[in-house]
Short mmCIF file of C-alpha atoms in Angstrom, two decimals:
data_model
loop_
_atom_site.label_atom_id
_atom_site.label_comp_id
_atom_site.label_asym_id
_atom_site.label_seq_id
_atom_site.Cartn_x
_atom_site.Cartn_y
_atom_site.Cartn_z
CA UNK O 1277 -49.72 0.44 -6.09
CA UNK O 1278 -47.69 0.71 -9.29
CA UNK O 1279 -47.05 -2.27 -11.55
CA UNK O 1280 -45.07 -2.22 -14.80
CA UNK O 1281 -45.10 -5.40 -16.83
CA UNK O 1282 -42.46 -5.53 -19.58
CA UNK O 1283 -43.12 -1.92 -20.38
CA UNK O 1284 -41.33 -0.43 -23.35
CA UNK O 1285 -41.47 3.18 -24.46
CA UNK O 1286 -40.12 4.13 -27.85
CA UNK O 1287 -40.35 7.77 -28.86
CA UNK O 1288 -40.91 9.00 -32.38
CA UNK O 1289 -37.58 8.81 -34.13
CA UNK O 1290 -36.82 5.42 -32.62
CA UNK O 1291 -35.20 6.37 -29.33
CA UNK O 1292 -36.01 3.65 -26.81
CA UNK O 1293 -36.34 5.36 -23.45
CA UNK O 1294 -37.54 2.30 -21.53
CA UNK O 1295 -36.75 -1.29 -22.45
CA UNK O 1296 -39.06 -3.96 -21.18
CA UNK O 1297 -39.11 -2.72 -17.61
CA UNK O 1298 -40.98 -4.77 -15.03
CA UNK O 1299 -41.33 -3.52 -11.50
CA UNK O 1300 -43.79 -3.35 -8.66
CA UNK O 1301 -44.15 -0.70 -5.96
CA UNK O 1302 -46.35 -1.79 -3.09
CA UNK O 1303 -49.08 0.33 -1.58
CA UNK O 1304 -47.55 2.50 1.12
CA UNK O 1305 -44.00 1.87 -0.02
CA UNK O 1306 -41.38 4.54 -0.61
CA UNK O 1307 -38.82 3.99 -3.38
CA UNK O 1308 -36.06 5.97 -5.05
CA UNK O 1309 -35.50 5.93 -8.76
CA UNK O 1310 -31.93 6.63 -9.81
CA UNK O 1311 -29.85 6.64 -12.94
CA UNK O 1312 -27.97 9.07 -15.14
CA UNK O 1313 -29.90 11.65 -17.06
CA UNK O 1314 -31.34 9.96 -20.11
CA UNK O 1315 -31.60 6.62 -18.31
CA UNK O 1316 -35.41 6.75 -18.45
CA UNK O 1317 -36.42 8.19 -15.06
CA UNK O 1318 -38.49 10.98 -16.53
CA UNK O 1319 -40.11 8.65 -19.03
CA UNK O 1320 -41.12 6.31 -16.22
CA UNK O 1321 -42.74 9.18 -14.31
CA UNK O 1322 -44.46 10.39 -17.48
CA UNK O 1323 -45.94 6.94 -17.98
CA UNK O 1324 -47.26 6.82 -14.41
CA UNK O 1325 -48.85 10.27 -14.75
CA UNK O 1326 -50.26 9.23 -18.11
CA UNK O 1327 -48.50 12.04 -19.94
CA UNK O 1328 -47.09 9.31 -22.16
CA UNK O 1329 -48.50 5.92 -23.15
CA UNK O 1330 -46.24 2.83 -23.36
CA UNK O 1331 -45.35 1.46 -26.78
CA UNK O 1332 -45.74 -2.08 -25.48
CA UNK O 1333 -46.24 -3.82 -22.17
CA UNK O 1334 -48.65 -2.87 -19.46
CA UNK O 1335 -48.73 -0.28 -16.74
CA UNK O 1336 -51.23 -0.45 -13.92
CA UNK O 1337 -51.63 2.17 -11.21
CA UNK O 1338 -54.15 1.91 -8.36
CA UNK O 1339 -55.85 -0.83 -10.33
CA UNK O 1340 -56.26 1.26 -13.48
CA UNK O 1341 -54.77 -0.12 -16.65
CA UNK O 1342 -53.28 3.07 -18.08
CA UNK O 1343 -52.75 1.67 -21.59
CA UNK O 1344 -56.46 1.67 -22.17
CA UNK O 1345 -57.60 4.64 -20.16
CA UNK O 1346 -59.77 6.92 -22.32
CA UNK O 1347 -58.52 10.47 -22.59
CA UNK O 1348 -61.43 12.03 -20.78
CA UNK O 1349 -60.80 9.86 -17.71
CA UNK O 1350 -57.18 10.98 -17.38
CA UNK O 1351 -57.96 14.19 -15.40
CA UNK O 1352 -59.88 12.23 -12.78
CA UNK O 1353 -57.10 9.68 -12.56
CA UNK O 1354 -54.49 12.42 -12.05
CA UNK O 1355 -56.38 13.86 -9.09
CA UNK O 1356 -55.24 10.83 -7.12
CA UNK O 1357 -51.56 11.43 -7.88
CA UNK O 1358 -49.45 14.21 -6.39
CA UNK O 1359 -46.49 15.48 -8.39
CA UNK O 1360 -43.45 17.47 -7.32
CA UNK O 1361 -41.07 18.89 -9.92
CA UNK O 1362 -37.48 20.01 -9.93
CA UNK O 1363 -38.47 23.48 -11.13
CA UNK O 1364 -41.59 23.26 -8.92
CA UNK O 1365 -43.92 24.57 -11.64
CA UNK O 1366 -45.57 27.22 -9.49
CA UNK O 1367 -47.73 29.94 -11.02
CA UNK O 1368 -45.78 33.11 -10.38
CA UNK O 1369 -48.78 35.42 -10.59
CA UNK O 1370 -50.71 33.58 -7.87
CA UNK O 1371 -50.20 33.65 -4.16
CA UNK O 1372 -48.83 30.66 -2.28
CA UNK O 1373 -52.37 29.93 -1.08
CA UNK O 1374 -53.82 29.98 -4.61
CA UNK O 1375 -51.01 27.78 -5.90
CA UNK O 1376 -51.60 25.16 -3.25
CA UNK O 1377 -55.39 25.43 -3.68
CA UNK O 1378 -55.18 24.68 -7.42
CA UNK O 1379 -55.87 20.90 -7.25
CA UNK O 1380 -58.82 21.54 -4.92
CA UNK O 1381 -60.24 24.20 -7.20
CA UNK O 1382 -59.95 21.83 -10.13
CA UNK O 1383 -61.94 19.17 -8.31
CA UNK O 1384 -64.54 21.67 -7.08
CA UNK O 1385 -63.90 21.66 -3.34
CA UNK O 1386 -66.01 23.74 -0.99
CA UNK O 1387 -64.29 27.03 -0.02
CA UNK O 1388 -64.30 26.17 3.71
CA UNK O 1389 -62.88 22.76 2.99
CA UNK O 1390 -60.35 24.35 0.65
CA UNK O 1391 -59.13 26.80 3.30
CA UNK O 1392 -58.80 24.09 5.88
CA UNK O 1393 -56.90 21.72 3.64
CA UNK O 1394 -54.59 24.33 2.11
CA UNK O 1395 -53.68 25.57 5.60
CA UNK O 1396 -53.07 22.00 6.77
CA UNK O 1397 -50.78 21.31 3.80
CA UNK O 1398 -48.88 24.58 4.29
CA UNK O 1399 -48.56 23.83 7.97
CA UNK O 1400 -47.01 20.44 7.21
CA UNK O 1401 -44.31 22.03 5.06
CA UNK O 1402 -43.85 24.84 7.58
CA UNK O 1403 -45.06 27.70 5.41
CA UNK O 1404 -48.35 28.59 7.05
CA UNK O 1405 -47.26 32.18 7.53
CA UNK O 1406 -46.36 32.59 3.86
CA UNK O 1407 -49.79 31.92 2.37
CA UNK O 1408 -50.25 35.48 1.10
CA UNK O 1409 -46.77 35.69 -0.46
CA UNK O 1410 -46.01 35.34 -4.14
CA UNK O 1411 -43.52 32.60 -5.14
CA UNK O 1412 -40.81 35.09 -6.17
CA UNK O 1413 -40.73 36.37 -2.60
CA UNK O 1414 -39.68 32.92 -1.35
CA UNK O 1415 -36.33 31.14 -1.33
CA UNK O 1416 -35.69 28.12 -3.54
CA UNK O 1417 -36.25 25.70 -0.68
CA UNK O 1418 -39.48 27.41 0.29
CA UNK O 1419 -40.73 27.35 -3.30
CA UNK O 1420 -40.02 23.64 -3.43
CA UNK O 1421 -42.02 23.15 -0.24
CA UNK O 1422 -44.94 25.06 -1.74
CA UNK O 1423 -44.76 22.61 -4.64
CA UNK O 1424 -44.87 19.73 -2.16
CA UNK O 1425 -47.84 21.26 -0.34
CA UNK O 1426 -49.67 21.51 -3.66
CA UNK O 1427 -48.87 17.87 -4.41
CA UNK O 1428 -50.30 16.58 -1.13
CA UNK O 1429 -53.24 18.96 -0.61
CA UNK O 1430 -55.58 16.55 -2.38
CA UNK O 1431 -54.40 13.68 -0.12
CA UNK O 1432 -53.30 11.59 -3.08
CA UNK O 1433 -52.56 7.89 -2.64
CA UNK O 1434 -49.40 8.23 -4.73
CA UNK O 1435 -46.77 10.97 -4.50
CA UNK O 1436 -44.25 11.29 -7.35
CA UNK O 1437 -41.24 13.59 -7.30
CA UNK O 1438 -38.78 14.40 -10.08
CA UNK O 1439 -35.40 15.59 -8.75
CA UNK O 1440 -37.08 17.47 -5.90
CA UNK O 1441 -33.70 18.40 -4.39
CA UNK O 1442 -32.01 19.23 -7.68
CA UNK O 1443 -31.58 22.92 -6.93
CA UNK O 1444 -31.16 22.76 -3.16
CA UNK O 1445 -28.16 22.71 -0.86
CA UNK O 1446 -27.52 19.54 1.21
CA UNK O 1447 -29.25 20.79 4.36
CA UNK O 1448 -32.42 21.83 2.52
CA UNK O 1449 -32.31 18.61 0.50
CA UNK O 1450 -32.28 16.61 3.68
CA UNK O 1451 -35.29 18.54 4.99
CA UNK O 1452 -37.24 17.98 1.81
CA UNK O 1453 -36.48 14.24 1.83
CA UNK O 1454 -37.58 13.98 5.43
CA UNK O 1455 -40.82 15.63 4.45
CA UNK O 1456 -41.47 12.92 1.86
CA UNK O 1457 -40.64 10.27 4.45
CA UNK O 1458 -43.25 11.81 6.74
CA UNK O 1459 -45.96 11.57 4.09
CA UNK O 1460 -44.92 7.97 3.50
CA UNK O 1461 -45.33 7.21 7.21
CA UNK O 1462 -49.02 8.13 7.03
CA UNK O 1463 -49.59 5.66 4.19
CA UNK O 1464 -48.81 7.51 0.96
CA UNK O 1465 -46.96 5.57 -1.73
CA UNK O 1466 -43.91 7.68 -2.66
CA UNK O 1467 -41.63 7.45 -5.68
CA UNK O 1468 -38.73 9.89 -5.95
CA UNK O 1469 -36.49 10.22 -9.00
CA UNK O 1470 -33.11 11.54 -7.88
CA UNK O 1471 -29.44 11.21 -8.69
CA UNK O 1472 -28.39 12.49 -5.27
CA UNK O 1473 -26.93 9.11 -4.30
CA UNK O 1474 -25.24 10.41 -1.17
CA UNK O 1475 -28.57 11.48 0.21
CA UNK O 1476 -30.43 8.37 -0.94
CA UNK O 1477 -27.88 6.08 0.67
CA UNK O 1478 -28.67 7.54 4.06
CA UNK O 1479 -32.34 6.63 3.83
CA UNK O 1480 -33.75 3.16 4.42
CA UNK O 1481 -35.71 2.75 1.21
CA UNK O 1482 -35.59 0.56 -1.84
CA UNK O 1483 -33.65 1.95 -4.81
CA UNK O 1484 -34.56 1.23 -8.42
CA UNK O 1485 -31.68 1.94 -10.79
CA UNK O 1486 -32.21 2.52 -14.47
CA UNK O 1487 -29.44 2.32 -17.02
CA UNK O 1488 -30.12 3.06 -20.69
CA UNK O 1489 -33.77 2.28 -20.29
CA UNK O 1490 -33.39 -1.00 -18.40
CA UNK O 1491 -33.85 -1.73 -14.73
CA UNK O 1492 -30.47 -2.96 -13.46
CA UNK O 1493 -30.93 -3.13 -9.75
CA UNK O 1494 -33.80 -3.23 -7.36
CA UNK O 1495 -32.34 -3.45 -3.93
CA UNK O 1496 -33.15 -2.57 -0.41
CA UNK O 1497 -30.26 -0.77 1.23
CA UNK O 1498 -31.70 -0.83 4.68
CA UNK O 1499 -29.22 -0.55 7.45
CA UNK O 1500 -26.77 1.61 5.54
CA UNK O 1501 -27.80 4.60 7.59
CA UNK O 1502 -26.43 3.08 10.73
CA UNK O 1503 -23.57 1.31 9.08
CA UNK M 346 -57.27 -12.19 -20.11
CA UNK M 347 -57.82 -8.93 -21.88
CA UNK M 348 -61.51 -9.18 -21.29
CA UNK M 349 -61.09 -9.78 -17.60
CA UNK M 350 -58.91 -6.70 -17.35
CA UNK M 351 -61.49 -4.49 -18.98
CA UNK M 352 -64.18 -5.79 -16.71
CA UNK M 353 -62.12 -5.08 -13.65
CA UNK M 354 -61.39 -1.58 -14.88
CA UNK M 355 -65.07 -1.02 -15.42
CA UNK M 356 -65.98 -2.30 -11.99
CA UNK M 357 -63.49 -0.12 -10.20
CA UNK M 358 -63.69 2.72 -12.64
CA UNK M 359 -61.95 6.02 -12.16
CA UNK M 360 -63.56 8.24 -9.59
CA UNK M 361 -65.34 10.57 -11.94
CA UNK M 362 -66.82 13.40 -10.03
CA UNK M 363 -68.27 16.19 -12.11
CA UNK M 364 -69.30 19.37 -10.40
CA UNK M 365 -72.66 19.18 -8.66
CA UNK M 366 -75.19 22.02 -8.84
CA UNK M 367 -73.89 24.12 -5.98
CA UNK M 368 -70.26 23.57 -6.70
CA UNK M 369 -70.94 24.43 -10.31
CA UNK M 370 -72.59 27.73 -9.39
CA UNK M 371 -69.78 28.58 -7.01
CA UNK M 372 -67.22 27.80 -9.69
CA UNK M 373 -68.97 30.07 -12.16
CA UNK M 374 -69.22 32.88 -9.64
CA UNK M 375 -65.49 32.50 -9.08
CA UNK M 376 -64.82 32.60 -12.83
CA UNK M 377 -67.02 35.66 -13.23
CA UNK M 378 -64.97 37.48 -10.61
CA UNK M 379 -61.66 36.25 -11.99
CA UNK M 380 -62.41 37.09 -15.62
CA UNK M 381 -63.65 40.58 -14.75
CA UNK M 382 -60.58 41.07 -12.60
CA UNK M 383 -58.48 40.07 -15.58
CA UNK M 384 -60.06 42.83 -17.67
CA UNK M 385 -59.43 45.37 -14.94
CA UNK M 386 -55.80 44.25 -14.69
CA UNK M 387 -55.25 44.64 -18.44
CA UNK M 388 -57.60 47.47 -19.42
CA UNK M 389 -55.75 48.58 -22.54
CA UNK M 390 -55.33 45.21 -24.14
CA UNK M 391 -58.98 44.41 -23.47
CA UNK M 392 -60.24 47.78 -24.72
CA UNK M 393 -58.26 47.44 -27.93
CA UNK M 394 -59.87 44.11 -28.67
CA UNK M 395 -63.34 45.49 -27.92
CA UNK M 396 -62.69 48.35 -30.30
CA UNK M 397 -61.68 46.06 -33.16
CA UNK M 398 -64.78 43.95 -32.59
CA UNK M 399 -66.91 47.08 -32.28
CA UNK M 400 -65.71 48.54 -35.57
CA UNK M 401 -66.19 45.24 -37.36
CA UNK M 402 -69.76 45.06 -36.03
CA UNK M 403 -70.61 48.73 -36.39
CA UNK M 404 -69.99 48.84 -40.14
CA UNK M 405 -72.67 46.35 -41.16
CA UNK M 406 -74.94 47.67 -38.41
CA UNK M 407 -74.64 51.19 -39.80
CA UNK M 408 -75.48 49.90 -43.24
CA UNK M 409 -78.51 48.23 -41.73
CA UNK M 410 -79.61 51.49 -40.13
CA UNK M 411 -79.18 53.30 -43.45
CA UNK M 412 -81.27 50.72 -45.22
CA UNK M 413 -83.92 50.90 -42.54
CA UNK M 414 -84.11 54.66 -42.85
CA UNK M 415 -84.31 54.43 -46.61
CA UNK M 416 -87.21 52.01 -46.33
CA UNK M 417 -88.89 54.48 -44.06
CA UNK M 418 -88.26 57.19 -46.62
CA UNK M 419 -89.87 55.06 -49.30
CA UNK M 420 -92.83 54.69 -46.98
CA UNK M 421 -93.12 58.42 -46.49
CA UNK M 422 -93.02 59.05 -50.21
CA UNK M 423 -95.80 56.61 -50.79
CA UNK M 424 -98.17 59.56 -51.06
CA UNK M 425 -96.22 60.45 -54.19
CA UNK M 426 -96.90 57.09 -55.77
CA UNK M 427 -100.12 57.77 -57.52
CA UNK M 428 -102.03 56.98 -60.69
CA UNK M 429 -103.37 59.89 -62.73
CA UNK M 430 -106.35 59.14 -64.98
CA UNK M 431 -106.84 61.75 -67.70
CA UNK M 432 -110.49 61.73 -68.76
CA UNK M 433 -111.98 62.10 -72.19
CA UNK M 434 -113.27 65.60 -72.85
CA UNK M 435 -116.77 64.22 -73.37
CA UNK M 436 -117.05 63.11 -69.75
CA UNK M 437 -119.08 65.65 -67.80
CA UNK M 438 -118.09 67.00 -64.38
CA UNK M 439 -120.81 65.05 -62.59
CA UNK M 440 -119.92 61.80 -64.40
CA UNK M 441 -116.29 62.39 -63.48
CA UNK M 442 -117.14 62.95 -59.82
CA UNK M 443 -119.30 59.81 -59.83
CA UNK M 444 -116.50 57.80 -61.33
CA UNK M 445 -114.04 59.01 -58.65
CA UNK M 446 -116.53 58.00 -55.95
CA UNK M 447 -116.87 54.57 -57.56
CA UNK M 448 -113.12 54.18 -57.62
CA UNK M 449 -112.87 55.17 -53.97
CA UNK M 450 -114.88 52.10 -53.10
CA UNK M 451 -112.42 49.71 -54.72
CA UNK M 452 -110.46 47.84 -52.03
CA UNK M 453 -107.05 48.48 -53.59
CA UNK M 454 -107.68 52.24 -53.69
CA UNK M 455 -106.90 54.28 -50.64
CA UNK M 456 -108.19 57.55 -52.01
CA UNK M 457 -109.39 59.04 -55.30
CA UNK M 458 -110.51 62.49 -56.15
CA UNK M 459 -111.73 64.37 -59.19
CA UNK M 460 -110.04 67.44 -60.60
CA UNK M 461 -112.11 69.33 -63.17
CA UNK M 462 -110.36 70.98 -66.08
CA UNK M 463 -110.62 74.34 -64.28
CA UNK M 464 -109.26 72.87 -61.05
CA UNK M 465 -106.35 71.40 -62.95
CA UNK M 466 -105.62 74.71 -64.62
CA UNK M 467 -105.76 76.58 -61.32
CA UNK M 468 -103.50 74.09 -59.61
CA UNK M 469 -101.06 74.10 -62.48
CA UNK M 470 -100.99 77.89 -62.56
CA UNK M 471 -100.45 78.15 -58.83
CA UNK M 472 -97.87 75.42 -58.70
CA UNK M 473 -95.71 76.51 -61.57
CA UNK M 474 -96.36 80.22 -61.21
CA UNK M 475 -97.39 80.22 -64.84
CA UNK M 476 -100.63 82.19 -64.62
CA UNK M 477 -99.55 84.83 -67.19
CA UNK M 478 -98.62 82.22 -69.77
CA UNK M 479 -101.80 80.26 -69.25
CA UNK M 480 -104.05 83.28 -69.37
CA UNK M 481 -102.68 84.05 -72.79
CA UNK M 482 -104.10 80.76 -74.06
CA UNK M 483 -107.44 80.80 -75.77
CA UNK M 484 -108.73 77.65 -74.24
CA UNK M 485 -107.79 75.31 -71.40
CA UNK M 486 -105.46 72.58 -72.70
CA UNK M 487 -105.67 70.46 -69.57
CA UNK M 488 -107.98 67.46 -69.27
CA UNK M 489 -110.11 66.63 -66.28
CA UNK M 490 -108.24 64.20 -64.05
CA UNK M 491 -108.90 61.61 -61.38
CA UNK M 492 -106.02 61.13 -58.97
CA UNK M 493 -105.90 57.63 -57.48
CA UNK M 494 -103.74 56.77 -54.43
CA UNK M 495 -103.28 53.00 -54.26
CA UNK M 496 -103.28 51.12 -50.98
CA UNK M 497 -100.38 48.87 -51.89
CA UNK M 498 -97.15 50.63 -52.77
CA UNK M 499 -95.24 47.90 -54.48
CA UNK M 500 -94.51 48.44 -58.12
CA UNK M 501 -96.41 45.45 -59.47
CA UNK M 502 -99.55 46.26 -57.52
CA UNK M 503 -99.52 49.84 -58.76
CA UNK M 504 -98.96 48.67 -62.32
CA UNK M 505 -101.84 46.21 -62.21
CA UNK M 506 -104.15 48.84 -60.79
CA UNK M 507 -102.99 51.40 -63.34
CA UNK M 508 -103.67 49.06 -66.26
CA UNK M 509 -107.07 48.14 -64.88
CA UNK M 510 -108.12 51.75 -64.46
CA UNK M 511 -106.56 52.78 -67.75
CA UNK M 512 -108.95 50.46 -69.56
CA UNK M 513 -112.01 52.36 -68.34
CA UNK M 514 -113.86 53.85 -71.34
CA UNK M 515 -113.90 57.31 -69.74
CA UNK M 516 -110.13 57.35 -69.44
CA UNK M 517 -108.17 58.80 -72.32
CA UNK M 518 -104.74 58.35 -70.86
CA UNK M 519 -103.14 57.03 -67.69
CA UNK M 520 -99.89 57.83 -65.96
CA UNK M 521 -98.20 56.14 -63.03
CA UNK M 522 -95.82 58.12 -60.83
CA UNK M 523 -93.86 55.21 -59.53
CA UNK M 524 -90.35 55.99 -60.58
CA UNK M 525 -89.34 57.23 -57.17
CA UNK M 526 -90.74 54.20 -55.49
CA UNK M 527 -88.97 52.03 -58.00
CA UNK M 528 -85.67 53.74 -57.47
CA UNK M 529 -85.87 53.60 -53.72
CA UNK M 530 -86.75 49.94 -53.93
CA UNK M 531 -83.69 49.33 -56.07
CA UNK M 532 -81.38 51.25 -53.73
CA UNK M 533 -82.78 49.40 -50.77
CA UNK M 534 -82.16 46.13 -52.57
CA UNK M 535 -78.57 47.07 -53.33
CA UNK M 536 -78.06 48.02 -49.70
CA UNK M 537 -79.59 44.79 -48.54
CA UNK M 538 -77.23 42.77 -50.69
CA UNK M 539 -74.17 44.77 -49.59
CA UNK M 540 -75.37 44.39 -46.03
CA UNK M 541 -75.40 40.64 -46.44
CA UNK M 542 -71.96 40.51 -48.03
CA UNK M 543 -70.44 42.97 -45.57
CA UNK M 544 -71.96 41.20 -42.57
CA UNK M 545 -70.48 37.94 -43.75
CA UNK M 546 -67.01 39.38 -44.25
CA UNK M 547 -66.98 41.38 -41.04
CA UNK M 548 -68.55 38.57 -39.03
CA UNK M 549 -65.64 36.46 -40.19
CA UNK M 550 -63.34 39.29 -39.09
CA UNK M 551 -64.80 39.15 -35.59
CA UNK M 552 -64.32 35.38 -35.49
CA UNK M 553 -60.70 35.70 -36.63
CA UNK M 554 -59.85 38.59 -34.30
CA UNK M 555 -61.27 36.75 -31.31
CA UNK M 556 -59.60 33.55 -32.45
CA UNK M 557 -56.24 35.26 -32.63
CA UNK M 558 -56.72 36.97 -29.27
CA UNK M 559 -57.60 33.65 -27.69
CA UNK M 560 -54.66 31.93 -29.32
CA UNK M 561 -52.38 34.52 -27.75
CA UNK M 562 -54.20 34.20 -24.43
CA UNK M 563 -53.67 30.44 -24.37
CA UNK M 564 -50.01 31.00 -25.27
CA UNK M 565 -49.59 33.53 -22.46
CA UNK M 566 -51.10 31.06 -20.02
CA UNK M 567 -49.34 28.01 -21.35
CA UNK M 568 -47.60 27.23 -18.04
CA UNK M 569 -50.80 27.58 -16.13
CA UNK M 570 -52.65 25.31 -18.55
CA UNK M 571 -49.96 22.66 -18.23
CA UNK M 572 -49.98 22.82 -14.46
CA UNK M 573 -53.74 22.62 -14.02
CA UNK M 574 -53.91 19.79 -16.53
CA UNK M 575 -51.33 17.97 -14.40
CA UNK M 576 -53.33 18.39 -11.23
CA UNK M 577 -56.34 16.86 -12.94
CA UNK M 578 -58.27 19.62 -14.68
CA UNK M 579 -60.72 18.44 -17.33
CA UNK M 580 -60.71 19.95 -20.79
CA UNK M 581 -63.88 21.91 -20.04
CA UNK M 582 -62.43 23.22 -16.78
CA UNK M 583 -59.42 24.61 -18.63
CA UNK M 584 -61.59 26.01 -21.39
CA UNK M 585 -64.14 27.72 -19.14
CA UNK M 586 -62.16 30.85 -18.16
CA UNK M 587 -61.46 31.49 -21.84
CA UNK M 588 -65.14 31.17 -22.66
CA UNK M 589 -65.88 33.76 -19.99
CA UNK M 590 -63.27 35.99 -21.59
CA UNK M 591 -65.02 35.43 -24.93
CA UNK M 592 -68.37 36.45 -23.45
CA UNK M 593 -66.88 39.67 -22.12
CA UNK M 594 -65.20 40.46 -25.43
CA UNK M 595 -68.50 39.94 -27.24
CA UNK M 596 -70.53 41.88 -24.70
CA UNK M 597 -68.26 44.89 -24.51
CA UNK M 598 -67.46 44.80 -28.22
CA UNK M 599 -71.21 44.80 -28.95
CA UNK M 600 -71.88 47.64 -26.53
CA UNK M 601 -69.08 49.77 -27.98
CA UNK M 602 -70.51 49.03 -31.46
CA UNK M 603 -73.90 50.34 -30.30
CA UNK M 604 -72.14 53.43 -28.97
CA UNK M 605 -70.36 53.98 -32.30
CA UNK M 606 -73.65 53.72 -34.18
CA UNK M 607 -75.38 56.05 -31.78
CA UNK M 608 -72.58 58.61 -32.14
CA UNK M 609 -72.60 58.38 -35.94
CA UNK M 610 -76.36 58.89 -36.08
CA UNK M 611 -76.15 61.82 -33.66
CA UNK M 612 -73.57 63.33 -35.98
CA UNK M 613 -75.81 62.80 -39.01
CA UNK M 614 -79.18 63.74 -37.60
CA UNK M 615 -78.68 67.54 -37.91
CA UNK M 616 -77.70 67.58 -41.60
CA UNK M 617 -80.30 64.93 -42.46
CA UNK M 618 -83.22 66.86 -40.98
CA UNK M 619 -81.96 70.04 -42.67
CA UNK M 620 -81.91 68.13 -45.96
CA UNK M 621 -85.38 66.77 -45.33
CA UNK M 622 -86.67 70.24 -44.52
CA UNK M 623 -85.44 71.48 -47.87
CA UNK M 624 -87.60 68.83 -49.54
CA UNK M 625 -90.53 69.85 -47.40
CA UNK M 626 -90.75 66.62 -45.42
CA UNK M 627 -90.21 66.20 -41.74
CA UNK M 628 -87.83 63.29 -41.50
CA UNK M 629 -85.97 62.19 -38.41
CA UNK M 630 -83.25 59.55 -38.52
CA UNK M 631 -84.43 56.41 -36.83
CA UNK M 632 -81.79 55.12 -34.42
CA UNK M 633 -81.28 51.48 -33.41
CA UNK M 634 -84.18 50.23 -31.31
CA UNK M 635 -83.49 48.47 -28.02
CA UNK M 636 -84.30 45.14 -29.64
CA UNK M 637 -81.89 45.79 -32.48
CA UNK M 638 -79.18 46.88 -30.07
CA UNK M 639 -79.72 43.77 -27.97
CA UNK M 640 -79.60 41.62 -31.10
CA UNK M 641 -76.31 43.22 -32.11
CA UNK M 642 -74.80 42.54 -28.69
CA UNK M 643 -76.21 39.00 -28.76
CA UNK M 644 -74.69 38.32 -32.15
CA UNK M 645 -71.36 39.70 -30.91
CA UNK M 646 -71.40 37.38 -27.89
CA UNK M 647 -72.42 34.40 -30.01
CA UNK M 648 -69.66 34.96 -32.58
CA UNK M 649 -67.13 35.51 -29.85
CA UNK M 650 -68.07 32.39 -27.90
CA UNK M 651 -68.10 30.20 -31.02
CA UNK M 652 -64.69 31.49 -32.04
CA UNK M 653 -63.30 31.05 -28.52
CA UNK M 654 -64.64 27.52 -28.30
CA UNK M 655 -63.09 26.46 -31.58
CA UNK M 656 -59.73 28.13 -31.02
CA UNK M 657 -59.24 27.17 -27.39
CA UNK M 658 -60.34 23.56 -27.84
CA UNK M 659 -57.84 23.14 -30.63
CA UNK M 660 -55.07 24.83 -28.64
CA UNK M 661 -55.72 22.88 -25.46
CA UNK M 662 -55.34 19.62 -27.31
CA UNK M 663 -51.87 20.83 -28.32
CA UNK M 664 -50.73 22.08 -24.92
CA UNK M 665 -49.99 18.90 -23.03
CA UNK M 666 -48.08 18.96 -19.77
CA UNK M 667 -44.39 18.28 -20.24
CA UNK M 668 -42.78 19.25 -16.98
CA UNK M 669 -40.15 16.58 -16.57
#
């Protein structure tokens, strides 16, 4: 569950990236976050992952008040959040398996457990046979799916994605979005920042629109898919 | 309100699971493999760093070995540090021999023996090959002498003993042969001081070289650091592989330093023993003992780990994830 209460983020130099944003994402919900570049999508995701701290207002995730979280607790907090990036942030000198295993290694998982869970995650994104490959040997869509496998391998309660379809063609984009929907069906809270409105409009989830740092619309567009 | 929030945070807390014993061991075994693999993958870069560390360590270590050998030399020449007591002519041979026996019993005297005037003349003649000159003299100019070898070889002890014995009524004159000992002590002192200064400077060099290497290593792995921080790695988790790297740099740097010292001494040992032979002493160069070698390697590892810790901790605080 993600709650922002009049959250403002002002960067050094005075730029106000978020202006008194209040929103609530329920546990198990899936939402899209849209807006032009510079509207504050990235800042919002940075606040939720505790890369940035709000200038004023509160932000609460899974019951943790992030404003006051001590620095040494941040790593443990992040283990419960999966992140997918536009440029997927894979380590090019590690195999697909090692990339996906990274969050488990960080939290000290048992090797047997690690194997089982990495294989399960790769299976879900359809890349089980690629575990020994290096990222360069994969297509853009496949690399993105490796990034998704890494994000979910820890079975996080929250899955965040920043423009996950930014570099993909429409067909692959659709596949990737469906993947997120699947994780949401098994109970994961999902928040996806995207400006691919055509794709978003086809999916039955709430859309949060940011404009110049303010939340302008929070609407459910259910039914559009059939209409 | 604020208070209630804090309490709730405390109650729920963040799941903070540090590695347990087994997991910890497994993690370290993994790091051991990974860090060694890293060295094997980049043999030249690693070897170059070891060499720089080795040279920086070998210089003060060589100075130490030199000083140690000089101390040993001073020890061997202790026989030469002696006090000669020239007796009054009126002292008879038997009185002189009695006196030397009395002196032998003093605790600070290792040995003392009596040389009669004839003995002294014979020895002088034989030593200097001056028999013809001496035989042309009407009478023996040399006094009877008691040679005293002190137990303690430090300058002050010899001086005190010399003054004490010089005040004996039978003694006309007294001479201490301690210049060599003095000089060696001085040289050793100079070496010790330079050793201290050089060790400080070169120890700092090791710290800086390792620091720079680690700074570059963190830069090269910037992406990786950002990613593993994002997936919830603690500061110590990120730092650990670098510390392993630091241990290897110290270990191999120290070992190469030992090798350099060994090679230098092997190179020197021939000429040194030839030189010693020409002075009529059998003198072998003393190499580093196992303990000294181990100490050198230990110091190398310690310096390396300290430097790594400081550098990497500072760097990791700077490299925050910024993927969006």
